[in-house]
C-alpha cells in the first residue's frame, strides 16, 4: 500500500524525468509496479475510499486517539476532493455524526467508505436533540457535527449546540474546512482587509430593509447568501439602497463544474439577471462605501454661520451649539471664534435686555 512504500509522502520525485511505464485501464496495485532508480514512482492509483482507509486506520503517533467532545467538521461545498484528511479521520472515529440531511450526508460517507451512524440534526429539531446529544457527550462519546456543505454554525445548525457545550465545559473542537463566503471573497477582487458576513437575509421586508440600510453605509465589503429565486429581488433592493454604481461580485456554484463569477455594478447586475435566471448556490459580495473626505469649514465660514444665527435672535451659546452640530469642527474652537467676534456685542445685547430702566421696543 501507499503508506508502506512511501511512509511520509504521497509521491517521490527524482531530479530528472525519464518517463513512466504505460499503464492500461485495469486497476493496478502498487506492489505490481516496478520501481526505477532515479525515476518517478507512480503513487496516485488509490481510490478516495482507499485513501480514507489509509488515513483513518493508521493514525500517526503525533495524532493519538481523539478525545471525547463535539467536533464541528467542515465538509465540501461541492467538490468532494475538498475534504481534509483530518475530517475523514474524525468522521470515521466518531460514535455518531449529527447531520443536517442524512440522505445528503450519506452520499459523502459512502464515497469515503465511512460507516459511522448518522443522526438527523437540523433547525427544526435542534431543541429536541440537544439534551440527547449532551447526555452522550457527558458519557464520553465523540460526536461529530456536519452540515450539508461548509462549516457547521455558519448559516447552518450548530451554534446553539456549541454554546450549550461550552457552558457545560464540554470540549468543542473545530475541524476547519471549505466555506463558500471565504472562497468567494478570496477570488472576488474586492477588499479583504475588512468585511462583514451577513449571510441569509430575513424573509420579512421591513427587517431586510433595515439590515441592508446598515450594510449600505458600511465601508467594509458586504457578503450575502442569496437563494437563486430571490436574486433579482435582492439586486433591486440593494441597487436602491447602495446605489446602482456600487461594484459587486456574484459567485455561483463554487468548486463545482459550473462555477462562475459575475462582476459589475449593482445596476448592471439587475439589468443582466432580469433576463438570465441563475441556478445553484449564490454568494453576493458588494464593495464597501467609499469614505468621502469631510471638508473642514474655514473660520470665515464659521463666523458667517454664527452671525446669521445671532442676528436671528439666538444666544451666543445656542448659536455655537447649532454650528457645532453641523460640522466636524470641535465646539471649543467654534466657541472661541464666537467670543472673539461676537462676545462684546452679545454681552451688550444681553445687558440691554436685562436693564429695567431702559424702555423695551415694541
Short mmCIF file of C-alpha atoms in Angstrom, two decimals:
data_model
loop_
_atom_site.label_atom_id
_atom_site.label_comp_id
_atom_site.label_asym_id
_atom_site.label_seq_id
_atom_site.Cartn_x
_atom_site.Cartn_y
_atom_site.Cartn_z
CA UNK A 1 0.00 0.00 0.00
CA UNK A 2 0.93 3.64 -0.30
CA UNK A 3 1.97 4.15 3.28
CA UNK A 4 4.16 1.06 3.29
CA UNK A 5 6.15 2.02 0.21
CA UNK A 6 6.38 5.74 0.97
CA UNK A 7 5.54 6.32 4.65
CA UNK A 8 6.00 10.10 4.70
CA UNK A 9 4.96 11.38 1.26
CA UNK A 10 2.38 10.70 -1.43
CA UNK A 11 4.86 10.70 -4.29
CA UNK A 12 8.62 10.53 -4.70
CA UNK A 13 10.29 12.53 -7.49
CA UNK A 14 13.77 12.19 -8.91
CA UNK A 15 15.71 15.16 -10.25
CA UNK A 16 15.20 14.19 -13.88
CA UNK A 17 12.17 12.99 -15.86
CA UNK A 18 12.80 9.64 -17.56
CA UNK A 19 9.25 8.57 -18.33
CA UNK A 20 6.69 6.22 -16.84
CA UNK A 21 5.65 2.72 -17.81
CA UNK A 22 2.44 2.66 -19.83
CA UNK A 23 -0.50 1.52 -17.78
CA UNK A 24 -3.78 0.08 -19.01
CA UNK A 25 -7.20 0.80 -17.53
CA UNK A 26 -7.12 -2.32 -15.38
CA UNK A 27 -6.67 -1.34 -11.70
CA UNK A 28 -3.06 -1.93 -10.70
CA UNK A 29 -1.75 -2.37 -7.17
CA UNK A 30 1.40 -0.59 -6.11
CA UNK A 31 3.13 -3.89 -5.40
CA UNK A 32 2.95 -4.83 -9.10
CA UNK A 33 4.60 -1.62 -10.28
CA UNK A 34 8.34 -1.72 -10.93
CA UNK A 35 10.41 0.87 -9.09
CA UNK A 36 13.10 2.53 -11.21
CA UNK A 37 16.12 4.19 -9.60
CA UNK A 38 16.31 7.92 -10.44
CA UNK A 39 12.86 7.85 -12.00
CA UNK A 40 9.42 8.98 -10.88
CA UNK A 41 7.48 6.34 -8.99
CA UNK A 42 3.72 6.49 -9.62
CA UNK A 43 1.69 6.63 -6.46
CA UNK A 44 -1.72 8.17 -7.28
CA UNK A 45 -3.57 4.93 -8.05
CA UNK A 46 -5.63 4.69 -4.86
CA UNK A 47 -9.34 5.47 -4.87
CA UNK A 48 -10.70 8.06 -2.45
CA UNK A 49 -12.12 5.24 -0.32
CA UNK A 50 -8.66 3.63 -0.11
CA UNK A 51 -7.14 6.98 0.87
CA UNK A 52 -9.81 7.35 3.56
CA UNK A 53 -8.97 3.90 4.91
CA UNK A 54 -5.24 4.64 4.96
CA UNK A 55 -5.74 7.94 6.77
CA UNK A 56 -8.17 6.71 9.39
CA UNK A 57 -6.83 3.22 10.01
CA UNK A 58 -3.23 4.26 10.60
CA UNK A 59 -3.10 7.47 12.67
CA UNK A 60 0.35 8.82 13.32
CA UNK A 61 1.86 8.71 16.77
CA UNK A 62 1.61 12.52 16.94
CA UNK A 63 -2.16 12.41 16.44
CA UNK A 64 -3.06 9.77 19.01
CA UNK A 65 -6.64 8.88 19.89
CA UNK A 66 -9.35 11.50 19.59
CA UNK A 67 -10.54 12.94 22.87
CA UNK A 68 -14.27 12.99 23.67
CA UNK A 69 -16.15 16.13 22.68
CA UNK A 70 -18.14 17.87 20.00
CA UNK A 71 -16.32 18.10 16.66
CA UNK A 72 -17.55 20.72 14.18
CA UNK A 73 -16.41 19.23 10.88
CA UNK A 74 -16.17 21.25 7.69
CA UNK A 75 -17.35 19.35 4.62
CA UNK A 76 -17.08 20.09 0.87
CA UNK A 77 -19.33 22.78 -0.61
CA UNK A 78 -19.48 20.98 -3.95
CA UNK A 79 -16.23 19.25 -4.82
CA UNK A 80 -15.67 16.08 -2.78
CA UNK A 81 -11.90 16.44 -3.20
CA UNK A 82 -12.00 19.40 -0.79
CA UNK A 83 -12.41 17.12 2.27
CA UNK A 84 -9.41 17.07 4.59
CA UNK A 85 -7.60 14.02 5.94
CA UNK A 86 -8.34 15.22 9.46
CA UNK A 87 -12.07 15.50 8.71
CA UNK A 88 -12.11 11.94 7.35
CA UNK A 89 -10.35 10.66 10.44
CA UNK A 90 -12.80 12.38 12.79
CA UNK A 91 -15.86 11.22 10.86
CA UNK A 92 -14.69 7.62 10.91
CA UNK A 93 -13.65 7.72 14.60
CA UNK A 94 -16.83 9.37 15.92
CA UNK A 95 -19.52 7.40 17.73
CA UNK A 96 -22.22 9.32 15.86
CA UNK A 97 -22.43 12.02 13.18
CA UNK A 98 -25.07 14.71 13.53
CA UNK A 99 -26.22 15.62 10.05
CA UNK A 100 -28.45 18.36 8.63
CA UNK A 101 -29.72 15.97 5.93
CA UNK A 102 -28.86 12.30 6.47
CA UNK A 103 -29.58 11.37 2.83
CA UNK A 104 -27.29 14.10 1.52
CA UNK A 105 -24.52 13.34 4.03
CA UNK A 106 -24.90 9.62 3.41
CA UNK A 107 -23.56 10.12 -0.11
CA UNK A 108 -20.42 11.77 1.28
CA UNK A 109 -19.84 9.00 3.81
CA UNK A 110 -20.46 6.30 1.22
CA UNK A 111 -17.96 7.94 -1.13
CA UNK A 112 -15.27 7.65 1.54
CA UNK A 113 -16.41 4.28 2.91
CA UNK A 114 -17.29 5.68 6.34
CA UNK A 115 -19.71 3.52 8.36
CA UNK A 116 -20.36 5.82 11.35
CA UNK A 117 -24.11 6.07 12.11
CA UNK A 118 -25.92 9.29 11.21
CA UNK A 119 -28.44 11.16 13.37
CA UNK A 120 -30.54 13.96 11.90
CA UNK A 121 -29.86 17.39 13.40
CA UNK A 122 -31.41 20.44 11.73
CA UNK A 123 -33.13 23.73 12.59
CA UNK A 124 -36.49 22.01 13.09
CA UNK A 125 -35.29 19.51 15.72
CA UNK A 126 -32.29 21.25 17.30
CA UNK A 127 -34.01 21.91 20.63
CA UNK A 128 -35.33 18.33 20.85
CA UNK A 129 -31.95 16.76 20.06
CA UNK A 130 -29.80 18.94 22.34
CA UNK A 131 -30.32 17.08 25.60
CA UNK A 132 -29.85 13.67 23.97
CA UNK A 133 -26.60 14.81 22.39
CA UNK A 134 -25.46 16.46 25.61
CA UNK A 135 -26.04 13.23 27.54
CA UNK A 136 -23.96 11.23 25.06
CA UNK A 137 -21.16 13.78 25.25
CA UNK A 138 -21.16 13.65 29.06
CA UNK A 139 -20.84 9.87 28.79
CA UNK A 140 -17.56 10.38 26.94
CA UNK A 141 -18.61 9.90 23.33
CA UNK A 142 -17.08 11.55 20.28
CA UNK A 143 -19.83 13.44 18.44
CA UNK A 144 -19.20 14.93 15.00
CA UNK A 145 -21.49 17.63 13.59
CA UNK A 146 -21.65 18.33 9.87
CA UNK A 147 -23.91 20.47 7.69
CA UNK A 148 -24.94 19.87 4.10
CA UNK A 149 -21.93 21.92 3.00
CA UNK A 150 -19.27 24.06 4.63
CA UNK A 151 -18.73 24.75 8.31
CA UNK A 152 -21.45 23.97 10.88
CA UNK A 153 -22.80 27.03 12.64
CA UNK A 154 -22.10 29.38 9.73
CA UNK A 155 -25.61 29.99 8.31
CA UNK A 156 -26.25 26.36 9.33
CA UNK A 157 -27.24 24.48 12.53
CA UNK A 158 -24.62 24.15 15.26
CA UNK A 159 -24.34 27.49 17.04
CA UNK A 160 -26.72 26.66 19.88
CA UNK A 161 -25.20 23.22 20.47
CA UNK A 162 -21.69 24.68 20.56
CA UNK A 163 -22.86 27.32 23.06
CA UNK A 164 -24.53 24.66 25.22
CA UNK A 165 -21.39 22.51 25.25
CA UNK A 166 -19.20 25.50 26.10
CA UNK A 167 -21.46 26.32 29.07
CA UNK A 168 -21.20 22.70 30.25
CA UNK A 169 -17.37 22.68 29.88
CA UNK A 170 -17.57 20.05 27.14
CA UNK A 171 -14.76 20.41 24.57
CA UNK A 172 -15.83 21.93 21.24
CA UNK A 173 -13.23 21.19 18.55
CA UNK A 174 -13.40 22.87 15.10
CA UNK A 175 -12.18 20.84 12.14
CA UNK A 176 -11.65 23.58 9.51
CA UNK A 177 -12.94 23.04 6.02
CA UNK A 178 -14.40 24.79 2.97
CA UNK A 179 -16.51 27.91 3.32
CA UNK A 180 -18.40 29.46 0.41
CA UNK A 181 -18.10 33.07 1.52
CA UNK A 182 -14.36 32.81 2.25
CA UNK A 183 -13.73 31.17 -1.13
CA UNK A 184 -15.81 33.83 -2.90
CA UNK A 185 -14.13 36.69 -1.04
CA UNK A 186 -10.63 35.44 -1.82
CA UNK A 187 -11.33 35.42 -5.56
CA UNK A 188 -13.64 38.44 -5.72
CA UNK A 189 -11.08 41.17 -6.25
CA UNK A 190 -12.84 43.28 -3.59
CA UNK A 191 -11.19 44.43 -0.37
CA UNK A 192 -10.39 41.59 2.03
CA UNK A 193 -8.84 43.76 4.77
CA UNK A 194 -12.21 44.09 6.47
CA UNK A 195 -15.54 42.54 5.59
CA UNK A 196 -18.98 41.87 7.02
CA UNK A 197 -20.57 38.46 6.54
CA UNK A 198 -24.33 38.95 6.67
CA UNK A 199 -25.40 35.55 5.35
CA UNK A 200 -29.07 34.99 4.52
CA UNK A 201 -31.38 37.99 4.90
CA UNK A 202 -34.74 37.92 6.65
CA UNK A 203 -37.86 36.98 4.70
CA UNK A 204 -39.65 40.00 6.20
CA UNK A 205 -39.26 43.08 4.02
CA UNK A 206 -39.03 45.55 6.91
CA UNK A 207 -36.29 43.64 8.74
CA UNK A 208 -34.48 43.01 5.46
CA UNK A 209 -34.53 46.72 4.55
CA UNK A 210 -33.18 47.68 7.97
CA UNK A 211 -30.24 45.28 7.57
CA UNK A 212 -29.50 46.44 4.02
CA UNK A 213 -29.62 50.09 5.11
CA UNK A 214 -26.94 49.38 7.70
CA UNK A 215 -24.82 47.47 5.17
CA UNK A 216 -25.14 50.26 2.60
CA UNK A 217 -23.44 52.73 4.92
CA UNK A 218 -20.56 50.46 5.96
CA UNK A 219 -17.08 50.87 4.46
CA UNK A 220 -16.33 47.14 4.57
CA UNK A 221 -17.09 44.53 1.89
CA UNK A 222 -20.59 43.11 2.48
CA UNK A 223 -21.21 39.39 1.88
CA UNK A 224 -24.62 37.75 1.48
CA UNK A 225 -26.01 34.28 0.74
CA UNK A 226 -28.90 34.64 -1.71
CA UNK A 227 -31.24 31.88 -2.98
CA UNK A 228 -31.32 31.90 -6.80
CA UNK A 229 -35.07 32.66 -6.97
CA UNK A 230 -34.53 35.70 -4.69
CA UNK A 231 -31.54 37.17 -6.54
CA UNK A 232 -33.44 39.68 -8.70
CA UNK A 233 -35.39 40.98 -5.69
CA UNK A 234 -32.12 41.30 -3.79
CA UNK A 235 -30.49 43.27 -6.63
CA UNK A 236 -33.47 45.61 -6.90
CA UNK A 237 -33.36 46.37 -3.18
CA UNK A 238 -29.59 46.80 -2.99
CA UNK A 239 -29.49 48.98 -6.13
CA UNK A 240 -31.95 51.30 -4.43
CA UNK A 241 -30.15 51.45 -1.08
CA UNK A 242 -26.48 51.05 -2.10
CA UNK A 243 -26.70 52.93 -5.40
CA UNK A 244 -26.55 51.50 -8.92
CA UNK A 245 -22.84 52.33 -9.31
CA UNK A 246 -21.64 50.19 -6.37
CA UNK A 247 -19.40 47.32 -7.55
CA UNK A 248 -20.49 43.76 -6.82
CA UNK A 249 -19.41 40.18 -7.45
CA UNK A 250 -21.88 37.31 -7.79
CA UNK A 251 -20.25 33.91 -7.19
CA UNK A 252 -22.25 30.87 -8.25
CA UNK A 253 -21.75 27.11 -7.81
CA UNK A 254 -18.36 27.48 -6.13
CA UNK A 255 -15.99 24.48 -6.50
CA UNK A 256 -18.48 22.76 -8.84
CA UNK A 257 -18.31 22.14 -12.60
CA UNK A 258 -20.34 25.25 -13.44
CA UNK A 259 -18.51 27.61 -11.08
CA UNK A 260 -18.97 31.20 -12.21
CA UNK A 261 -18.03 34.74 -11.13
CA UNK A 262 -20.08 37.66 -12.46
CA UNK A 263 -18.57 41.13 -11.93
CA UNK A 264 -20.03 44.59 -12.47
CA UNK A 265 -22.15 47.28 -10.81
CA UNK A 266 -25.40 46.61 -8.98
CA UNK A 267 -27.27 48.41 -11.75
CA UNK A 268 -25.67 46.23 -14.42
CA UNK A 269 -26.34 43.11 -12.36
CA UNK A 270 -30.02 43.99 -12.00
CA UNK A 271 -30.29 44.52 -15.75
CA UNK A 272 -28.47 41.27 -16.61
CA UNK A 273 -30.29 38.97 -14.21
CA UNK A 274 -33.67 40.34 -15.24
CA UNK A 275 -33.33 38.19 -18.36
CA UNK A 276 -30.95 35.49 -17.03
CA UNK A 277 -32.33 33.25 -14.30
CA UNK A 278 -29.40 31.80 -12.28
CA UNK A 279 -29.24 28.35 -10.74
CA UNK A 280 -27.34 26.88 -7.82
CA UNK A 281 -25.85 28.30 -4.62
CA UNK A 282 -25.11 32.04 -4.82
CA UNK A 283 -22.83 34.29 -2.80
CA UNK A 284 -23.07 38.04 -3.44
CA UNK A 285 -20.31 40.45 -2.43
CA UNK A 286 -20.75 44.24 -2.53
CA UNK A 287 -17.92 46.72 -2.16
CA UNK A 288 -17.94 48.95 0.89
CA UNK A 289 -18.97 52.59 0.80
CA UNK A 290 -16.13 54.91 -0.12
CA UNK A 291 -15.03 57.30 2.58
CA UNK A 292 -15.68 60.81 1.29
CA UNK A 293 -13.28 63.33 2.85
CA UNK A 294 -15.07 65.77 5.18
CA UNK A 295 -14.35 69.35 4.24
CA UNK A 296 -13.43 71.46 7.24
CA UNK A 297 -15.09 74.88 7.01
CA UNK A 298 -12.87 77.94 7.19
CA UNK A 299 -13.01 80.39 10.09
CA UNK A 300 -14.80 82.95 7.91
CA UNK A 301 -17.48 80.38 7.05
CA UNK A 302 -17.98 79.56 10.73
CA UNK A 303 -18.13 83.29 11.51
CA UNK A 304 -20.83 83.87 8.89
CA UNK A 305 -22.94 81.00 10.22
CA UNK A 306 -22.64 82.34 13.77
CA UNK A 307 -23.52 85.87 12.63
CA UNK A 308 -26.66 84.67 10.86
CA UNK A 309 -27.86 82.73 13.89
CA UNK A 310 -27.15 85.54 16.36
CA UNK A 311 -28.82 88.15 14.12
CA UNK A 312 -31.92 85.93 14.06
CA UNK A 313 -32.20 86.12 17.81
CA UNK A 314 -30.22 83.09 19.02
CA UNK A 315 -27.96 83.46 22.02
CA UNK A 316 -24.23 83.01 21.58
CA UNK A 317 -24.20 79.62 23.30
CA UNK A 318 -27.16 78.36 21.20
CA UNK A 319 -25.52 79.57 18.00
CA UNK A 320 -22.30 77.76 18.92
CA UNK A 321 -24.21 74.54 19.58
CA UNK A 322 -26.10 74.68 16.28
CA UNK A 323 -22.96 75.34 14.25
CA UNK A 324 -21.03 72.57 16.06
CA UNK A 325 -23.79 70.04 15.38
CA UNK A 326 -23.46 70.63 11.65
CA UNK A 327 -19.69 70.41 11.29
CA UNK A 328 -16.69 68.31 12.30
CA UNK A 329 -15.02 71.28 13.99
CA UNK A 330 -14.80 70.99 17.78
CA UNK A 331 -17.29 73.05 19.76
CA UNK A 332 -14.45 74.55 21.81
CA UNK A 333 -12.92 76.01 18.64
CA UNK A 334 -16.26 77.44 17.48
CA UNK A 335 -16.93 78.94 20.92
CA UNK A 336 -13.53 80.65 20.87
CA UNK A 337 -14.36 82.22 17.48
CA UNK A 338 -17.78 83.31 18.74
CA UNK A 339 -16.35 85.01 21.82
CA UNK A 340 -13.66 86.76 19.79
CA UNK A 341 -16.02 88.02 17.08
CA UNK A 342 -19.35 88.47 18.85
CA UNK A 343 -18.62 88.31 22.59
CA UNK A 344 -18.82 92.04 23.36
CA UNK A 345 -21.80 92.56 21.07
CA UNK A 346 -23.65 89.70 22.73
CA UNK A 347 -22.85 90.98 26.24
CA UNK A 348 -24.15 94.46 25.39
CA UNK A 349 -27.29 92.99 23.88
CA UNK A 350 -27.94 90.81 26.91
CA UNK A 351 -27.24 93.78 29.24
CA UNK A 352 -29.73 95.98 27.40
CA UNK A 353 -32.44 93.37 27.51
CA UNK A 354 -31.98 92.83 31.27
CA UNK A 355 -31.85 96.58 32.31
CA UNK A 356 -35.32 97.56 33.62
CA UNK A 357 -34.53 101.31 33.35
CA UNK A 358 -34.32 101.14 29.58
CA UNK A 359 -37.56 101.03 27.62
CA UNK A 360 -38.32 97.90 25.65
CA UNK A 361 -39.01 98.22 21.96
CA UNK A 362 -42.45 97.00 20.93
#
